[in-house]
Tab-separated table of C-alpha atoms in Angstrom:
chain	number	residue	atom	x	y	z
D	20	MET	CA	-37.294	30.728	-3.840
D	21	ALA	CA	-40.781	30.249	-5.695
D	22	THR	CA	-43.225	28.626	-3.528
D	23	GLY	CA	-45.907	28.135	-5.849
D	24	ASN	CA	-48.633	29.865	-3.298
D	25	TYR	CA	-50.208	32.947	-5.132
D	26	VAL	CA	-51.817	35.411	-3.014
D	27	THR	CA	-52.858	38.868	-3.044
D	28	GLY	CA	-50.097	41.574	-2.443
D	29	GLY	CA	-50.284	44.424	-0.071
D	30	PRO	CA	-48.277	47.378	0.218
D	31	LYS	CA	-46.474	46.748	3.460
D	32	ALA	CA	-44.341	44.070	4.650
D	33	ALA	CA	-45.975	44.022	7.739
D	34	LEU	CA	-49.395	42.615	6.975
D	35	GLY	CA	-47.927	39.249	6.819
D	36	ASN	CA	-46.959	36.579	4.417
D	37	SER	CA	-49.133	37.988	1.193
D	38	ALA	CA	-47.064	41.074	1.210
D	39	GLY	CA	-44.248	39.816	-0.629
D	40	ALA	CA	-46.844	37.980	-3.742
D	41	SER	CA	-45.784	40.360	-6.359
D	42	GLU	CA	-42.158	40.842	-5.257
D	43	SER	CA	-40.090	39.093	-8.639
D	44	GLU	CA	-36.919	36.639	-7.912
D	45	ASP	CA	-33.334	37.657	-8.558
D	46	LEU	CA	-31.066	34.641	-8.690
D	47	SER	CA	-27.882	35.584	-10.381
D	48	ASN	CA	-27.150	33.739	-13.697
D	49	TYR	CA	-23.988	31.831	-12.089
D	50	ILE	CA	-22.734	29.003	-9.793
D	51	SER	CA	-19.674	29.908	-7.719
D	52	MET	CA	-17.777	26.785	-7.016
D	53	ILE	CA	-15.386	27.612	-3.923
D	54	THR	CA	-13.548	24.372	-4.222
D	55	ARG	CA	-10.095	23.939	-5.013
D	56	ASP	CA	-9.734	21.730	-8.997
D	57	ASP	CA	-6.548	22.291	-9.620
D	58	THR	CA	-3.958	19.338	-9.474
D	59	PRO	CA	-0.594	20.412	-8.929
D	60	PHE	CA	1.338	17.282	-9.573
D	61	VAL	CA	-0.113	15.647	-12.056
D	62	SER	CA	0.426	19.034	-13.995
D	63	SER	CA	3.621	19.066	-13.461
D	64	ILE	CA	4.899	15.906	-14.516
D	65	GLY	CA	4.434	14.616	-18.103
D	66	LYS	CA	2.190	12.261	-20.175
D	67	ASN	CA	2.592	8.499	-21.893
D	68	LYS	CA	0.561	5.951	-23.600
D	69	THR	CA	0.297	2.842	-22.867
D	70	ASP	CA	-0.676	-0.107	-24.621
D	71	ALA	CA	-0.802	-2.743	-21.773
D	72	ILE	CA	-2.475	-3.252	-18.609
D	73	LEU	CA	0.935	-4.008	-17.195
D	74	HIS	CA	2.660	-1.102	-17.851
D	75	GLU	CA	6.514	-1.553	-17.797
D	76	TRP	CA	9.711	0.126	-18.423
D	77	GLN	CA	14.010	-0.434	-17.452
D	78	THR	CA	16.337	1.525	-14.916
D	79	ASP	CA	19.771	1.610	-15.428
D	80	GLU	CA	22.744	3.461	-13.967
D	81	LEU	CA	26.709	3.587	-13.773
D	82	ARG	CA	29.110	1.631	-11.554
D	83	ALA	CA	30.316	3.621	-8.674
D	84	PRO	CA	33.522	5.334	-9.772
D	85	GLY	CA	36.974	3.946	-8.190
D	86	THR	CA	40.497	3.313	-9.332
D	87	ASN	CA	40.977	1.846	-12.459
D	88	ALA	CA	45.029	1.403	-13.598
D	89	GLN	CA	46.132	-0.845	-15.455
D	90	ALA	CA	49.756	-2.509	-16.295
D	91	GLU	CA	50.539	-2.028	-19.897
D	92	GLY	CA	49.807	-4.924	-21.812
D	93	VAL	CA	47.244	-6.267	-19.717
D	94	ASP	CA	44.761	-9.254	-20.894
D	95	TYR	CA	41.566	-9.547	-20.779
D	96	ALA	CA	41.270	-12.308	-18.661
D	97	ASP	CA	43.175	-10.264	-15.749
D	98	LEU	CA	40.199	-7.452	-16.239
D	99	THR	CA	37.279	-7.595	-13.727
D	100	GLN	CA	33.634	-7.333	-15.306
D	101	ASN	CA	31.719	-4.893	-13.457
D	102	GLN	CA	28.783	-4.045	-15.531
D	103	GLN	CA	25.904	-2.655	-13.912
D	104	PHE	CA	22.522	-4.987	-14.741
D	105	ARG	CA	19.032	-2.754	-15.602
D	106	THR	CA	16.070	-3.212	-13.351
D	107	ARG	CA	12.652	-3.802	-15.074
D	108	LEU	CA	10.014	-1.831	-13.215
D	109	GLY	CA	6.130	-1.674	-14.057
D	110	ASN	CA	3.156	-0.406	-12.707
D	111	TYR	CA	-1.081	-1.216	-13.615
D	112	THR	CA	-3.418	0.466	-15.010
D	113	GLN	CA	-6.003	1.978	-12.595
D	114	ILE	CA	-9.923	2.364	-13.429
D	115	PHE	CA	-11.336	5.783	-12.789
D	116	ALA	CA	-14.633	5.924	-13.185
D	117	GLU	CA	-18.246	7.973	-11.738
D	118	ALA	CA	-21.821	7.474	-12.518
D	119	ILE	CA	-24.047	10.342	-13.803
D	120	SER	CA	-27.735	10.449	-13.747
D	121	VAL	CA	-30.227	13.402	-14.769
D	122	SER	CA	-33.587	13.795	-15.069
D	123	ASN	CA	-34.983	14.414	-18.765
D	124	THR	CA	-37.334	17.063	-16.505
D	125	LYS	CA	-34.266	18.602	-15.229
D	126	ARG	CA	-32.521	19.103	-18.560
D	127	LYS	CA	-35.371	20.697	-19.963
D	128	VAL	CA	-36.646	23.775	-17.560
D	129	ASN	CA	-34.762	26.626	-17.413
D	130	GLN	CA	-32.576	27.313	-14.776
D	131	LYS	CA	-30.023	29.799	-13.787
D	132	GLY	CA	-26.050	29.364	-14.262
D	133	VAL	CA	-26.640	25.896	-15.786
D	134	ALA	CA	-27.410	25.616	-19.740
D	135	ASP	CA	-27.567	21.803	-19.588
D	136	GLU	CA	-27.721	20.012	-16.057
D	137	PHE	CA	-26.099	16.825	-17.625
D	138	ALA	CA	-23.350	18.432	-19.335
D	139	TYR	CA	-22.813	20.553	-15.931
D	140	GLN	CA	-22.490	17.252	-14.101
D	141	LEU	CA	-20.121	15.467	-16.380
D	142	LYS	CA	-18.001	18.459	-16.147
D	143	LYS	CA	-18.122	18.492	-12.289
D	144	VAL	CA	-17.462	14.644	-12.256
D	145	GLY	CA	-14.595	14.844	-14.631
D	146	THR	CA	-12.929	17.691	-12.268
D	147	GLU	CA	-13.556	15.110	-9.236
D	148	MET	CA	-12.072	12.357	-10.797
D	149	ARG	CA	-8.781	14.265	-11.812
D	150	ARG	CA	-9.023	15.107	-7.934
D	151	ASP	CA	-8.715	11.378	-7.559
D	152	LEU	CA	-5.731	10.957	-9.788
D	153	GLU	CA	-3.999	13.864	-7.793
D	154	HIS	CA	-4.950	12.117	-4.482
D	155	THR	CA	-3.958	8.481	-6.138
D	156	LEU	CA	-0.149	9.828	-6.720
D	157	VAL	CA	0.872	11.824	-3.801
D	158	HIS	CA	-1.718	11.150	-0.577
D	159	SER	CA	-2.702	7.715	-0.530
D	160	TRP	CA	0.311	5.218	-0.005
D	161	GLN	CA	-0.962	2.795	-2.484
D	162	GLY	CA	1.117	-0.005	-3.820
D	163	LYS	CA	0.006	-1.635	-7.314
D	164	SER	CA	-1.495	-4.796	-7.446
D	165	GLY	CA	-2.905	-6.670	-10.632
D	166	SER	CA	-5.692	-8.338	-8.511
D	167	GLY	CA	-9.465	-7.291	-8.088
D	168	ALA	CA	-9.846	-3.815	-8.503
D	169	ARG	CA	-6.712	-2.743	-10.153
D	170	THR	CA	-4.521	-0.318	-8.334
D	171	MET	CA	-1.785	1.421	-9.506
D	172	GLY	CA	1.474	2.542	-7.104
D	173	GLY	CA	1.726	6.014	-6.317
D	174	VAL	CA	4.970	8.144	-5.497
D	175	GLN	CA	5.626	6.299	-2.533
D	176	ALA	CA	5.507	3.011	-3.624
D	177	TYR	CA	8.452	3.564	-5.890
D	178	ALA	CA	10.518	5.508	-3.328
D	179	ASN	CA	14.081	3.687	-2.213
D	180	ASP	CA	14.750	3.801	1.734
D	181	ALA	CA	17.981	5.245	1.298
D	182	LEU	CA	16.082	8.179	-0.078
D	183	VAL	CA	13.379	8.723	2.389
D	184	TYR	CA	14.647	11.434	5.131
D	185	ASP	CA	12.759	10.578	8.593
D	186	ALA	CA	12.730	13.719	9.899
D	187	THR	CA	11.829	12.039	13.343
D	188	ALA	CA	14.452	10.155	13.399
D	189	GLY	CA	17.084	12.500	11.541
D	190	ASP	CA	18.280	10.363	9.107
D	191	PHE	CA	17.245	8.117	6.411
D	192	ALA	CA	14.907	5.204	6.599
D	193	SER	CA	18.050	3.069	5.342
D	194	ALA	CA	19.781	4.150	8.776
D	195	GLY	CA	17.215	2.610	10.991
D	196	GLY	CA	14.028	3.978	12.586
D	197	SER	CA	10.743	2.814	11.919
D	198	PHE	CA	10.418	3.688	8.520
D	199	ASN	CA	13.585	1.001	7.718
D	200	GLY	CA	12.525	-1.439	5.028
D	201	VAL	CA	9.308	0.273	3.953
D	202	PHE	CA	10.658	1.157	0.474
D	203	ASP	CA	12.267	-0.432	-2.002
D	204	GLY	CA	11.132	1.600	-5.293
D	205	SER	CA	9.368	-1.366	-7.145
D	206	GLY	CA	6.139	-0.155	-7.102
D	207	THR	CA	4.625	-2.236	-4.071
D	208	PHE	CA	6.002	-1.622	-0.334
D	209	ALA	CA	8.880	-3.546	1.189
D	210	GLY	CA	7.251	-3.807	5.014
D	211	THR	CA	5.374	-1.547	6.949
D	212	GLN	CA	6.067	1.108	9.535
D	213	THR	CA	7.136	-0.245	13.193
D	214	ALA	CA	6.128	2.203	15.045
D	215	ALA	CA	3.976	5.472	14.737
D	216	ASP	CA	6.341	8.190	15.311
D	217	VAL	CA	5.590	11.736	16.580
D	218	ALA	CA	5.943	14.258	13.325
D	219	VAL	CA	7.834	17.114	14.101
D	220	ASP	CA	7.950	20.590	11.861
D	221	ILE	CA	10.184	20.063	8.578
D	222	ASP	CA	13.113	22.478	8.167
D	223	LEU	CA	15.104	23.401	5.647
D	224	THR	CA	18.109	21.018	6.732
D	225	HIS	CA	15.726	18.349	5.471
D	226	ILE	CA	15.807	19.919	2.202
D	227	ASP	CA	19.134	20.401	2.244
D	228	GLU	CA	19.633	16.522	3.306
D	229	MET	CA	17.468	15.228	0.652
D	230	GLN	CA	18.978	17.593	-2.163
D	231	GLN	CA	22.401	16.129	-1.305
D	232	LYS	CA	21.308	12.490	-1.204
D	233	VAL	CA	19.500	12.736	-4.605
D	234	TYR	CA	22.479	14.491	-6.101
D	235	GLU	CA	24.811	12.001	-4.990
D	236	GLU	CA	22.287	9.187	-6.401
D	237	GLY	CA	22.739	10.720	-9.917
D	238	GLY	CA	19.225	12.937	-10.020
D	239	LYS	CA	18.338	16.488	-9.469
D	240	SER	CA	15.336	17.946	-7.244
D	241	THR	CA	14.047	21.095	-8.934
D	242	ARG	CA	10.979	20.941	-6.654
D	243	VAL	CA	9.821	20.114	-2.970
D	244	MET	CA	5.747	19.608	-2.863
D	245	VAL	CA	4.214	19.889	0.499
D	246	SER	CA	0.596	20.467	2.060
D	247	PRO	CA	-0.245	24.076	2.873
D	248	LYS	CA	0.428	23.574	6.469
D	249	ASN	CA	4.181	22.886	5.607
D	250	ARG	CA	4.160	25.172	3.003
D	251	ARG	CA	3.611	27.674	5.725
D	252	LYS	CA	6.483	26.016	8.068
D	253	ILE	CA	9.285	26.382	5.490
D	254	SER	CA	8.664	29.841	5.196
D	255	GLU	CA	8.478	30.200	8.803
D	256	GLN	CA	11.580	28.336	9.268
D	257	ALA	CA	13.596	30.771	6.408
D	258	GLN	CA	12.407	33.605	8.697
D	259	LEU	CA	13.557	32.616	12.230
D	260	ALA	CA	16.301	34.486	13.967
D	261	GLY	CA	19.317	33.576	13.262
D	262	SER	CA	18.406	32.111	9.818
D	263	ASN	CA	20.621	34.741	7.398
D	264	VAL	CA	17.771	35.371	5.854
D	265	ARG	CA	16.143	38.588	5.243
D	266	ARG	CA	12.238	39.690	4.700
D	267	GLU	CA	12.186	41.779	1.222
D	268	ILE	CA	10.616	45.005	1.508
D	269	GLY	CA	9.593	46.557	-2.144
D	270	ALA	CA	9.866	49.966	-2.826
D	271	GLY	CA	6.190	50.286	-2.114
D	272	GLY	CA	6.489	48.916	0.986
D	273	LYS	CA	5.373	45.356	0.243
D	274	LEU	CA	6.646	42.577	3.112
D	275	ARG	CA	7.553	39.326	1.698
D	276	GLN	CA	7.348	36.589	3.930
D	277	SER	CA	7.110	33.461	1.854
D	278	VAL	CA	9.788	31.159	0.270
D	279	ASP	CA	9.055	30.350	-3.396
D	280	ILE	CA	12.852	29.540	-4.024
D	281	TYR	CA	14.971	27.729	-2.402
D	282	GLU	CA	18.740	27.834	-3.222
D	283	SER	CA	20.436	25.099	-1.446
D	284	ASP	CA	23.814	23.856	-2.220
D	285	PHE	CA	22.860	21.619	-4.950
D	286	GLY	CA	20.669	24.104	-7.098
D	287	GLU	CA	17.489	26.007	-6.756
D	288	VAL	CA	14.101	24.366	-5.599
D	289	MET	CA	10.733	25.313	-5.846
D	290	ILE	CA	8.405	24.971	-2.736
D	291	VAL	CA	4.891	23.932	-4.370
D	292	PRO	CA	1.760	23.747	-1.953
D	293	ASN	CA	-0.393	20.791	-2.813
D	294	TYR	CA	-3.665	20.963	-0.908
D	295	VAL	CA	-4.538	17.237	-1.912
D	296	MET	CA	-1.490	16.237	0.679
D	297	GLY	CA	-3.037	18.309	3.407
D	298	ALA	CA	-6.648	16.249	2.792
D	299	ASN	CA	-7.776	14.589	5.800
D	300	GLY	CA	-6.713	10.911	4.875
D	301	VAL	CA	-7.427	7.128	6.472
D	302	ALA	CA	-5.182	6.289	9.285
D	303	ALA	CA	-3.295	3.188	8.468
D	304	THR	CA	-3.131	3.596	4.636
D	305	GLY	CA	-0.565	1.611	2.808
D	306	PRO	CA	2.637	0.553	5.164
D	307	LEU	CA	1.522	3.475	7.797
D	308	ALA	CA	1.206	2.494	11.466
D	309	ALA	CA	-1.894	2.252	12.941
D	310	ALA	CA	-2.452	6.100	14.526
D	311	ILE	CA	-0.540	7.612	11.476
D	312	ASN	CA	-3.052	9.859	9.348
D	313	PRO	CA	-1.362	10.627	5.550
D	314	ASN	CA	-2.285	14.386	5.778
D	315	ASP	CA	0.566	16.771	5.963
D	316	LEU	CA	2.911	13.505	6.733
D	317	THR	CA	4.848	13.566	3.543
D	318	ALA	CA	7.377	16.531	1.766
D	319	ILE	CA	8.236	14.983	-1.891
D	320	CYS	CA	11.320	16.005	-3.671
D	321	TYR	CA	11.341	15.689	-7.468
D	322	ASP	CA	12.122	16.786	-10.802
D	323	PRO	CA	8.935	16.571	-13.053
D	324	MET	CA	11.313	14.849	-16.117
D	325	TRP	CA	11.224	11.710	-13.606
D	326	PHE	CA	7.413	10.899	-13.723
D	327	ASN	CA	4.642	10.541	-16.333
D	328	VAL	CA	0.656	9.942	-16.150
D	329	THR	CA	0.650	7.140	-18.734
D	330	THR	CA	-2.900	6.714	-20.377
D	331	LEU	CA	-4.768	3.665	-21.345
D	332	ARG	CA	-8.243	5.137	-21.592
D	333	PRO	CA	-8.359	8.827	-21.945
D	334	MET	CA	-11.197	10.494	-20.451
D	335	HIS	CA	-14.550	9.508	-22.031
D	336	GLU	CA	-17.863	9.621	-21.306
D	337	THR	CA	-19.993	5.553	-21.647
D	338	ASP	CA	-23.275	6.305	-23.433
D	339	VAL	CA	-25.465	4.042	-21.077
D	340	GLY	CA	-28.521	5.318	-23.101
D	341	PRO	CA	-31.942	6.437	-21.035
D	342	LYS	CA	-33.392	4.959	-18.322
D	343	GLY	CA	-37.081	5.455	-18.143
D	344	ASP	CA	-37.050	9.827	-17.947
D	345	SER	CA	-33.707	9.982	-17.181
D	346	THR	CA	-30.726	10.485	-18.873
D	347	ILE	CA	-27.419	8.062	-17.161
D	348	GLY	CA	-24.074	8.177	-18.403
D	349	MET	CA	-20.667	6.992	-17.024
D	350	LEU	CA	-17.122	8.858	-16.998
D	351	VAL	CA	-14.241	6.502	-17.563
D	352	GLU	CA	-10.264	6.778	-17.177
D	353	GLU	CA	-7.650	4.184	-17.433
D	354	CYS	CA	-4.184	4.884	-16.579
D	355	THR	CA	-1.261	4.477	-14.830
D	356	PHE	CA	2.033	5.912	-13.195
D	357	GLU	CA	5.869	5.884	-14.221
D	358	ALA	CA	8.515	6.425	-12.260
D	359	LYS	CA	11.222	6.643	-14.650
D	360	ASN	CA	14.051	5.832	-12.426
D	361	PRO	CA	13.062	5.992	-8.400
D	362	LYS	CA	16.664	7.370	-7.325
D	363	GLY	CA	15.881	10.510	-9.268
D	364	PHE	CA	13.599	11.613	-6.277
D	365	GLY	CA	13.095	11.500	-2.693
D	366	LEU	CA	10.439	11.949	0.514
D	367	ILE	CA	10.484	13.745	3.635
D	368	VAL	CA	8.098	12.100	5.949
D	369	ASN	CA	7.317	12.323	9.632
D	370	ILE	CA	6.469	15.871	9.209
D	371	GLY	CA	3.752	18.007	9.951
D	372	ALA	CA	3.582	18.912	13.529
């Protein structure tokens, strides 16, 4: 790094501080960013537009099949009406925003790897906000709220007890256990978790249970999205003795141990890792008991066709203008989440041991 001290150079390094005065810096003309910037869930689902703060949609379903045998000449008055009623759901738009401030000197000086500091920070902040949206949808366990700083309900807020498999209890939340009564698919949580259960390892049987349940409700799960830790656990489970799964060794001697696609009795399902789901969270988020941390806790079993990110105001720069000798700006986006039909997906909870 340049020091600003101009002294006489010397031929030997051992001569002291002045020995390197004539040496030139060698700073590469790029900046290495190690943090992941992909958004696996948001990138997999659909996009839509809204023109209201409260975005609403309707769901419907067919009645359960049953015996239907009528006498010849049956009268209308003798028939029982079994029409199903539609359900109206909604979600509030949430505002994502970040401020950016860069001195005009910093924008003018010659910097390696950066042509314009303000433009660089704008792009970086935009990436961070996309990760915030991903976190909101798959990690935060937040419900919809139209008061104060509006919040959108994430995936968990639209789940139903009948489609949430509690791995610790070994049954669906609707059958009892600490998650019973928590999920009602409305965008808000119906209750809170009654106890902090001990998490267990995710198992292929958990996925089988969920695949069957989603199928029975009329949907089809094509992806299981999990944290990196649970992604490894699934591969480990597939390789256990007696699992009837063989490790694949290619012609070049390459050993393949990971499970990318799991073929269940109800169709193939992709196993997709999501680093955001394994990020450190805040205990007691949403309906969770005080000792529960949302990281690694959940697997989302879904088909992308059932979800949308619905945008009111796309991500854009708001020109704040100069402030003294600095350039100031804001990056703003307003959008919400649409779970077209909550019976089309499910959750596996209490995993990540």
